[in-house]
Short mmCIF file of C-alpha atoms and ligand atoms in Angstrom, two decimals:
data_model
loop_
_atom_site.label_atom_id
_atom_site.label_comp_id
_atom_site.label_asym_id
_atom_site.label_seq_id
_atom_site.Cartn_x
_atom_site.Cartn_y
_atom_site.Cartn_z
CA UNK A 1 179.08 126.79 205.82
CA UNK A 2 175.51 127.46 206.81
CA UNK A 3 175.14 123.79 207.74
CA UNK A 4 178.24 123.86 210.00
CA UNK A 5 176.89 126.98 211.64
CA UNK A 6 173.50 125.45 212.37
CA UNK A 7 175.09 122.22 213.66
CA UNK A 8 177.29 124.26 216.01
CA UNK A 9 174.24 126.10 217.27
CA UNK A 10 172.47 122.83 217.97
CA UNK A 11 175.49 121.34 219.73
CA UNK A 12 175.79 124.38 221.96
CA UNK A 13 172.10 124.30 222.73
CA UNK A 14 172.01 120.65 223.68
CA UNK A 15 174.78 120.98 226.23
CA UNK A 16 172.60 123.40 228.18
CA UNK A 17 169.46 123.21 230.30
CA UNK A 18 170.20 119.63 231.37
CA UNK A 19 168.74 120.25 234.82
CA UNK A 20 165.33 120.63 233.15
CA UNK A 21 165.32 117.23 231.44
CA UNK A 22 161.92 115.62 231.98
CA UNK A 23 160.29 118.80 233.28
CA UNK A 24 156.95 119.85 231.84
CA UNK A 25 155.06 123.08 231.98
CA UNK A 26 151.32 123.53 232.35
CA UNK A 27 148.75 126.25 232.04
CA UNK A 28 146.65 126.24 235.19
CA UNK A 29 143.19 127.82 235.36
CA UNK A 30 141.62 128.49 238.75
CA UNK A 31 137.94 129.31 238.83
CA UNK A 32 136.98 129.78 242.47
CA UNK A 33 138.33 130.82 245.85
CA UNK A 34 138.20 127.15 246.86
CA UNK A 35 140.43 126.20 243.98
CA UNK A 36 142.94 128.89 244.96
CA UNK A 37 142.85 127.53 248.53
CA UNK A 38 143.54 124.04 247.26
CA UNK A 39 146.20 125.19 244.81
CA UNK A 40 148.68 127.07 246.99
CA UNK A 41 149.51 124.10 249.30
CA UNK A 42 150.17 122.08 246.12
CA UNK A 43 152.84 124.61 245.13
CA UNK A 44 154.85 123.58 248.21
CA UNK A 45 153.93 119.92 248.17
CA UNK A 46 154.89 119.34 244.53
CA UNK A 47 157.63 122.01 244.38
CA UNK A 48 155.80 123.78 241.58
CA UNK A 49 157.56 126.74 240.03
CA UNK A 50 154.97 129.43 239.30
CA UNK A 51 156.25 131.28 236.23
CA UNK A 52 153.11 133.34 235.91
CA UNK A 53 150.51 133.64 238.63
CA UNK A 54 147.04 132.31 237.82
CA UNK A 55 144.35 134.88 238.58
CA UNK A 56 140.57 134.56 238.41
CA UNK A 57 139.60 134.23 234.76
CA UNK A 58 143.21 134.07 233.53
CA UNK A 59 145.43 131.03 233.56
CA UNK A 60 148.97 130.97 234.91
CA UNK A 61 151.98 128.86 233.90
CA UNK A 62 153.77 126.30 236.09
CA UNK A 63 156.92 124.23 235.79
CA UNK A 64 156.64 120.72 237.21
CA UNK A 65 159.55 118.38 237.95
CA UNK A 66 159.30 114.81 236.59
CA UNK A 67 158.95 113.18 240.02
CA UNK A 68 155.91 115.32 240.90
CA UNK A 69 153.98 115.27 237.63
CA UNK A 70 151.77 112.23 238.32
CA UNK A 71 150.92 113.26 241.89
CA UNK A 72 150.22 116.85 240.95
CA UNK A 73 148.01 115.97 238.00
CA UNK A 74 146.01 113.53 240.11
CA UNK A 75 145.43 116.00 242.92
CA UNK A 76 144.59 118.82 240.50
CA UNK A 77 142.01 116.57 238.83
CA UNK A 78 140.49 115.70 242.20
CA UNK A 79 140.11 119.40 242.95
CA UNK A 80 138.60 120.04 239.51
CA UNK A 81 141.53 122.31 238.59
CA UNK A 82 141.97 122.71 234.83
CA UNK A 83 145.48 121.87 233.56
CA UNK A 84 146.68 122.09 229.99
CA UNK A 85 150.16 121.17 228.81
CA UNK A 86 152.19 124.22 227.85
CA UNK A 87 155.39 122.33 227.03
CA UNK A 88 155.82 118.54 227.01
CA UNK A 89 159.56 119.01 227.20
CA UNK A 90 160.91 122.07 228.96
CA UNK A 91 164.55 121.38 228.05
CA UNK A 92 163.78 121.14 224.32
CA UNK A 93 161.68 124.28 224.49
CA UNK A 94 164.56 126.14 226.13
CA UNK A 95 166.96 124.82 223.49
CA UNK A 96 164.59 126.10 220.85
CA UNK A 97 164.26 129.48 222.57
CA UNK A 98 168.07 129.70 222.68
CA UNK A 99 168.29 129.16 218.95
CA UNK A 100 165.75 131.89 218.31
CA UNK A 101 167.76 134.22 220.52
CA UNK A 102 171.12 133.27 218.99
CA UNK A 103 169.95 133.74 215.42
CA UNK A 104 168.39 137.01 216.43
CA UNK A 105 171.64 138.06 218.13
CA UNK A 106 173.64 137.59 214.97
CA UNK A 107 171.23 139.44 212.73
CA UNK A 108 170.78 142.15 215.36
CA UNK A 109 174.56 142.63 215.65
CA UNK A 110 174.77 143.08 211.92
CA UNK A 111 171.97 145.67 212.03
CA UNK A 112 173.27 147.59 215.03
CA UNK A 113 177.02 147.28 214.47
CA UNK A 114 177.23 145.89 217.99
CA UNK A 115 177.04 149.28 219.68
CA UNK A 116 173.62 150.22 221.05
CA UNK A 117 171.59 147.97 223.29
CA UNK A 118 169.36 145.64 221.30
CA UNK A 119 165.58 145.89 221.56
CA UNK A 120 165.11 143.04 219.13
CA UNK A 121 166.83 140.67 221.52
CA UNK A 122 167.40 140.16 225.24
CA UNK A 123 169.98 142.37 226.90
CA UNK A 124 173.08 140.91 228.54
CA UNK A 125 174.23 142.46 231.82
CA UNK A 126 177.56 143.56 230.32
CA UNK A 127 175.76 145.34 227.46
CA UNK A 128 173.46 147.13 229.93
CA UNK A 129 176.40 148.26 232.08
CA UNK A 130 178.25 149.51 228.99
CA UNK A 131 175.17 151.36 227.84
CA UNK A 132 174.74 153.11 231.19
CA UNK A 133 178.39 154.21 231.10
CA UNK A 134 177.95 155.42 227.54
CA UNK A 135 174.89 157.45 228.55
CA UNK A 136 176.74 159.01 231.49
CA UNK A 137 179.76 159.89 229.34
CA UNK A 138 177.77 161.20 226.35
CA UNK A 139 175.08 163.21 228.14
CA UNK A 140 176.81 164.51 231.31
CA UNK A 141 174.44 167.50 231.50
CA UNK A 142 171.40 165.33 232.18
CA UNK A 143 172.61 161.85 233.12
CA UNK A 144 174.78 160.74 236.02
CA UNK A 145 175.69 157.10 236.43
CA UNK A 146 176.12 155.81 239.97
CA UNK A 147 177.57 152.47 241.01
CA UNK A 148 175.67 152.08 244.25
CA UNK A 149 177.44 148.95 245.49
CA UNK A 150 178.77 145.65 244.31
CA UNK A 151 176.50 142.63 244.29
CA UNK A 152 177.21 139.55 246.40
CA UNK A 153 179.44 138.17 243.65
CA UNK A 154 181.06 141.57 243.04
CA UNK A 155 179.20 142.91 240.01
CA UNK A 156 178.46 146.65 239.96
CA UNK A 157 174.85 147.62 240.69
CA UNK A 158 174.45 150.70 238.51
CA UNK A 159 171.73 153.26 238.15
CA UNK A 160 171.24 156.49 236.23
CA UNK A 161 170.04 159.77 237.68
CA UNK A 162 168.39 161.91 235.04
CA UNK A 163 167.80 165.57 235.74
CA UNK A 164 167.97 168.88 233.88
CA UNK A 165 168.71 170.57 237.20
CA UNK A 166 171.29 168.20 238.65
CA UNK A 167 168.81 166.96 241.29
CA UNK A 168 169.07 170.38 242.91
CA UNK A 169 165.56 171.66 242.28
CA UNK A 170 163.80 170.24 245.29
CA UNK A 171 160.40 171.24 244.03
CA UNK A 172 160.54 168.49 241.39
CA UNK A 173 159.01 165.13 242.20
CA UNK A 174 161.32 162.12 241.79
CA UNK A 175 160.30 158.97 239.94
CA UNK A 176 162.23 155.77 240.60
CA UNK A 177 161.94 152.68 238.39
CA UNK A 178 163.83 149.45 238.89
CA UNK A 179 164.01 146.13 237.09
CA UNK A 180 165.69 142.76 237.22
CA UNK A 181 165.19 141.92 240.90
CA UNK A 182 163.85 138.56 239.73
CA UNK A 183 166.64 137.18 237.60
CA UNK A 184 164.64 135.19 235.07
CA UNK A 185 162.20 137.97 234.18
CA UNK A 186 164.20 139.03 231.14
CA UNK A 187 161.67 141.46 229.72
CA UNK A 188 162.04 143.70 232.79
CA UNK A 189 165.49 145.35 232.29
CA UNK A 190 164.82 146.46 228.67
CA UNK A 191 161.74 148.43 229.75
CA UNK A 192 163.98 150.39 232.14
CA UNK A 193 166.80 150.95 229.64
CA UNK A 194 164.15 152.06 227.12
CA UNK A 195 162.89 154.65 229.62
CA UNK A 196 166.49 155.92 229.85
CA UNK A 197 166.64 156.12 226.06
CA UNK A 198 163.37 158.07 225.95
CA UNK A 199 164.51 160.52 228.63
CA UNK A 200 168.02 161.11 227.32
CA UNK A 201 168.55 160.12 223.70
CA UNK A 202 165.15 160.51 222.08
CA UNK A 203 163.15 163.02 224.09
CA UNK A 204 159.58 163.26 222.83
CA UNK A 205 157.95 164.20 226.16
CA UNK A 206 159.91 167.26 227.20
CA UNK A 207 157.65 167.92 230.21
CA UNK A 208 158.83 164.69 231.83
CA UNK A 209 162.33 166.14 231.97
CA UNK A 210 161.31 169.67 232.90
CA UNK A 211 158.99 168.57 235.69
CA UNK A 212 160.65 165.49 237.22
CA UNK A 213 163.92 163.99 238.34
CA UNK A 214 164.36 160.31 237.46
CA UNK A 215 166.22 157.35 238.90
CA UNK A 216 166.45 154.30 236.68
CA UNK A 217 168.03 151.05 237.85
CA UNK A 218 167.69 148.38 235.14
CA UNK A 219 169.18 145.37 236.98
CA UNK A 220 168.88 145.19 240.76
CA UNK A 221 170.15 141.61 240.85
CA UNK A 222 173.02 141.33 238.34
CA UNK A 223 174.35 138.03 239.78
CA UNK A 224 171.06 136.22 239.35
CA UNK A 225 170.49 137.83 235.97
CA UNK A 226 173.90 136.69 234.72
CA UNK A 227 173.26 133.19 236.11
CA UNK A 228 170.07 132.84 234.05
CA UNK A 229 172.09 133.46 230.87
CA UNK A 230 174.98 131.16 231.77
CA UNK A 231 173.50 128.42 233.95
CA UNK A 232 169.86 128.12 235.02
CA UNK A 233 167.27 129.86 232.87
CA UNK A 234 164.67 129.81 235.65
CA UNK A 235 166.83 131.20 238.44
CA UNK A 236 164.84 133.82 240.36
CA UNK A 237 166.80 134.81 243.45
CA UNK A 238 170.07 136.52 244.31
CA UNK A 239 173.20 134.33 244.50
CA UNK A 240 174.26 134.88 248.13
CA UNK A 241 175.70 131.94 250.02
CA UNK A 242 175.98 133.47 253.49
CA UNK A 243 172.40 133.31 254.72
CA UNK A 244 171.94 129.82 256.09
CA UNK A 245 173.93 126.64 256.68
CA UNK A 246 172.31 125.28 253.53
CA UNK A 247 172.99 128.39 251.42
CA UNK A 248 176.10 126.73 249.96
CA UNK A 249 173.89 124.06 248.40
CA UNK A 250 170.91 126.34 247.83
CA UNK A 251 172.17 129.88 247.26
CA UNK A 252 170.11 133.00 246.99
CA UNK A 253 167.28 134.97 248.54
CA UNK A 254 164.07 136.11 246.89
CA UNK A 255 164.72 139.84 246.66
CA UNK A 256 161.00 140.51 246.61
CA UNK A 257 160.56 138.84 250.01
CA UNK A 258 163.57 140.54 251.58
CA UNK A 259 162.21 144.04 252.30
CA UNK A 260 161.34 145.14 255.80
CA UNK A 261 157.60 145.02 255.36
CA UNK A 262 155.95 142.37 257.55
CA UNK A 263 159.11 140.51 256.68
CA UNK A 264 158.80 136.70 256.48
CA UNK A 265 155.23 136.57 257.75
CA UNK A 266 153.27 135.33 254.75
CA UNK A 267 153.94 133.97 251.24
CA UNK A 268 157.58 133.32 252.11
CA UNK A 269 159.78 130.45 253.17
CA UNK A 270 162.48 129.82 255.77
CA UNK A 271 164.27 127.29 253.68
CA UNK A 272 167.02 128.59 251.40
CA UNK A 273 166.11 125.99 248.79
CA UNK A 274 162.75 127.69 248.23
CA UNK A 275 162.29 130.27 245.48
CA UNK A 276 160.56 132.53 248.00
CA UNK A 277 163.24 132.29 250.70
CA UNK A 278 163.06 135.55 252.63
CA UNK A 279 166.72 135.57 253.77
CA UNK A 280 168.14 135.48 257.30
CA UNK A 281 166.72 138.92 258.07
CA UNK A 282 165.11 141.87 256.29
CA UNK A 283 167.56 143.55 253.93
CA UNK A 284 170.07 140.74 254.27
CA UNK A 285 170.87 141.28 250.58
CA UNK A 286 173.09 144.09 249.33
CA UNK A 287 170.86 144.26 246.22
CA UNK A 288 167.72 145.16 248.20
CA UNK A 289 169.71 147.56 250.39
CA UNK A 290 170.65 149.52 247.29
CA UNK A 291 166.97 150.02 246.41
CA UNK A 292 166.12 150.83 250.05
CA UNK A 293 168.83 153.48 250.22
CA UNK A 294 167.70 155.18 247.01
CA UNK A 295 164.12 155.28 248.31
CA UNK A 296 165.20 156.87 251.58
CA UNK A 297 167.64 159.31 250.02
CA UNK A 298 164.91 160.91 247.90
CA UNK A 299 161.89 160.10 250.01
CA UNK A 300 160.72 163.66 250.64
CA UNK A 301 160.03 164.19 246.96
CA UNK A 302 159.58 160.69 245.64
CA UNK A 303 156.16 160.63 243.99
CA UNK A 304 156.29 157.23 242.34
CA UNK A 305 158.19 153.95 242.56
CA UNK A 306 157.69 151.19 240.00
CA UNK A 307 159.34 147.79 240.02
CA UNK A 308 159.30 145.85 236.74
CA UNK A 309 158.52 142.14 236.88
CA UNK A 310 157.04 139.55 234.55
CA UNK A 311 154.80 138.12 233.54
CA UNK A 312 151.03 138.48 233.47
CA UNK A 313 150.07 141.97 232.24
CA UNK A 314 149.15 143.38 235.63
CA UNK A 315 149.65 146.58 237.58
CA UNK A 316 149.65 145.72 241.28
CA UNK A 317 149.66 147.97 244.32
CA UNK A 318 149.78 147.70 248.15
CA UNK A 319 149.13 146.14 250.49
CA UNK A 320 150.37 142.81 249.26
CA UNK A 321 150.56 141.01 252.59
CA UNK A 322 146.86 141.10 253.46
CA UNK A 323 144.83 142.66 250.65
CA UNK A 324 143.86 145.76 252.59
CA UNK A 325 143.99 149.22 251.02
CA UNK A 326 146.15 152.12 252.09
CA UNK A 327 145.10 155.72 252.73
CA UNK A 328 145.94 156.34 249.06
CA UNK A 329 144.01 153.32 247.74
CA UNK A 330 141.88 155.46 245.45
CA UNK A 331 144.88 157.35 244.08
CA UNK A 332 146.81 154.12 243.55
CA UNK A 333 143.91 152.61 241.68
CA UNK A 334 143.16 155.71 239.58
CA UNK A 335 146.75 156.21 238.44
CA UNK A 336 147.13 152.44 237.94
CA UNK A 337 144.07 152.34 235.69
CA UNK A 338 145.30 155.38 233.74
CA UNK A 339 148.63 153.65 233.10
CA UNK A 340 146.96 150.36 232.14
CA UNK A 341 144.58 152.14 229.78
CA UNK A 342 147.46 153.85 227.99
CA UNK A 343 149.32 150.55 227.71
CA UNK A 344 146.25 148.69 226.42
CA UNK A 345 145.64 151.38 223.83
CA UNK A 346 149.17 150.92 222.50
CA UNK A 347 149.24 147.15 222.75
CA UNK A 348 148.79 144.36 220.22
CA UNK A 349 145.52 142.52 219.72
CA UNK A 350 146.99 139.19 220.79
CA UNK A 351 148.50 140.59 223.99
CA UNK A 352 146.32 140.26 227.07
CA UNK A 353 144.87 143.46 228.39
CA UNK A 354 146.19 144.73 231.70
CA UNK A 355 144.51 143.98 235.03
CA UNK A 356 144.88 146.58 237.81
CA UNK A 357 144.42 146.01 241.51
CA UNK A 358 145.69 145.21 244.95
CA UNK A 359 148.56 142.69 244.79
CA UNK A 360 147.15 140.15 247.21
CA UNK A 361 143.61 140.35 245.84
CA UNK A 362 144.50 140.13 242.16
CA UNK A 363 146.97 137.30 242.69
CA UNK A 364 144.83 135.60 245.35
CA UNK A 365 148.12 135.18 247.11
CA UNK A 366 149.35 137.36 249.96
CA UNK A 367 153.11 137.88 250.14
CA UNK A 368 155.12 140.01 252.56
CA UNK A 369 158.49 141.68 252.12
CA UNK A 370 157.92 143.07 248.62
CA UNK A 371 159.56 146.29 247.46
CA UNK A 372 156.34 147.94 246.29
CA UNK A 373 154.86 147.59 249.80
CA UNK A 374 158.04 148.77 251.52
CA UNK A 375 158.24 151.89 249.34
CA UNK A 376 154.63 152.73 250.08
CA UNK A 377 154.95 152.08 253.80
CA UNK A 378 157.84 154.52 254.15
CA UNK A 379 155.84 157.18 252.30
CA UNK A 380 156.04 156.86 248.51
CA UNK A 381 152.42 157.63 247.56
CA UNK A 382 152.37 155.85 244.20
CA UNK A 383 154.05 152.46 244.35
CA UNK A 384 153.49 149.65 241.86
CA UNK A 385 154.62 146.25 240.70
CA UNK A 386 154.27 145.87 236.94
CA UNK A 387 153.92 142.31 235.71
CA UNK A 388 154.88 142.89 232.09
CA UNK A 389 153.41 140.88 229.23
CA UNK A 390 154.72 137.37 228.67
CA UNK A 391 153.62 134.33 226.86
CA UNK A 392 150.04 133.49 226.10
CA UNK A 393 148.38 130.82 224.03
CA UNK A 394 149.67 132.51 220.94
CA UNK A 395 153.10 133.36 222.30
CA UNK A 396 154.72 129.98 222.83
CA UNK A 397 158.05 129.36 224.50
CA UNK A 398 159.32 130.63 227.81
CA UNK A 399 160.84 133.76 226.48
CA UNK A 400 158.54 136.27 225.02
CA UNK A 401 159.72 136.06 221.43
CA UNK A 402 162.48 138.70 221.08
CA UNK A 403 160.53 140.30 218.26
CA UNK A 404 158.08 141.60 220.90
CA UNK A 405 160.63 143.26 223.19
CA UNK A 406 160.43 146.59 221.40
CA UNK A 407 156.64 146.47 221.50
CA UNK A 408 156.59 145.83 225.26
CA UNK A 409 159.08 148.67 225.80
CA UNK A 410 157.02 151.08 223.69
CA UNK A 411 153.68 150.32 225.29
CA UNK A 412 155.15 150.31 228.81
CA UNK A 413 156.70 153.71 228.13
CA UNK A 414 153.25 155.01 227.11
CA UNK A 415 151.98 153.83 230.50
CA UNK A 416 154.86 155.50 232.30
CA UNK A 417 154.22 158.83 230.55
CA UNK A 418 150.64 158.88 231.78
CA UNK A 419 151.60 157.57 235.23
CA UNK A 420 154.28 160.21 235.75
CA UNK A 421 151.99 163.06 234.71
CA UNK A 422 149.06 161.92 236.86
CA UNK A 423 151.12 160.99 239.89
CA UNK A 424 153.08 164.24 239.51
CA UNK A 425 149.89 166.35 239.48
CA UNK A 426 148.45 164.60 242.52
CA UNK A 427 151.77 164.76 244.34
CA UNK A 428 152.19 168.48 243.73
CA UNK A 429 148.65 169.18 244.90
CA UNK A 430 149.17 166.84 247.84
CA UNK A 431 145.69 165.47 247.25
CA UNK A 432 146.71 162.03 248.44
O1 0X9 B 501 155.63 137.21 243.80
C1 0X9 B 501 156.19 138.25 243.44
O2 0X9 B 501 157.21 138.69 243.97
C2 0X9 B 501 155.60 139.03 242.27
N1 0X9 B 501 155.25 138.15 241.20
S1 0X9 B 501 156.43 137.42 240.32
O3 0X9 B 501 155.78 136.47 239.42
N2 0X9 B 501 157.13 138.51 239.42
O4 0X9 B 501 157.37 136.84 241.20
C3 0X9 B 501 154.35 139.73 242.74
C4 0X9 B 501 154.56 140.72 243.84
C5 0X9 B 501 153.28 141.35 244.24
N3 0X9 B 501 153.43 142.31 245.29
C6 0X9 B 501 153.25 142.04 246.60
N4 0X9 B 501 152.98 140.85 247.04
N5 0X9 B 501 153.32 143.06 247.40
ZN1 ZN B 502 159.06 138.97 239.66
#
């Protein structure tokens, strides 16, 4: 019986991920500004897929197609750029990751009786939607579920409003957290659903409810998210096909290049086949319009906006298009460091410690049209991109092993507690 089960698992796994046959992944370490300068043109030239951004003193992870491996390795060597193989065989690694997830799913189902959202495994979009509805139905006094719109393919884009005063006490600052704009960053949505759990089902920080209103949107891009479970594990964008004559062949827009902030000026692409395609115009995507409309609706009292991405263990803040600092640069840095410190204190020894800084400077890569910059430009004083923890030398595979999901959710929540309190204090005193 057990044998049949394992064979079935293998058969299922091998039918998947065929598009990644022959692909390899590499750690890339960049040690100087010159190496960064040489590296970014290679990303376009060799169609590299940057899974985690390299930063000074910390390697990133790249996917490289078979046809570009020789050329890329040669050029990297010429530039003195250090490469190390992460996976010799991306498809096999994904098959292996799938098995880990599937075995975990079965044991997790047995533990949880299939009801609550798992935190010992990745969360499917249907399970997240069901959970939000359950929260709305079970805790109507504090939680209201809103379906803001349907995605390009017609999936509901849902968020939860959490308030002890029905969003009617206008003296309370609002905190807005979203996740899942980048489809493949699977660790992002659980950190948002965990925040919902901690604000509704298991309240241990009562002041966060008394003193704030919350908006939590776990999956901004449900179509892309679904597609990474069913089709392409490394899909990043939305799934729209109406942006360009080539959108039928190359669907999707990078949601984090689609905001109206120096739109399509730097770190973006005009070709729909690129992973950083900015779309036909700012806010061309219904998914980004949902986030925009929430920001504007509550702007007068929105103290903090955080968008959850992965991976790299970083807290990034504006301005991401040119590396300059805003009027609230000091506040952004101070609250960012406070959050990172809390996370680091609650982290594991083999997780990397968080880096805090300006998006463009930390990543050595300016990019326009990101949500964190847009939110800040329209007036949200504390606006951040979290790059949650992912793999490292000791965490092999492409998926952070599911056994670490709960850990990432816990430590991120510790950061959010500190961030909300600090940002709330500064916001109320208007010392910005
Ligand atoms: O490139 C991105 O959109 C983010 N990194 S990711 O690996 N998750 O794709 C970083 C966004 C940084 N923020 C700005 N450039 N403003
Ligand atoms: Zn991302």
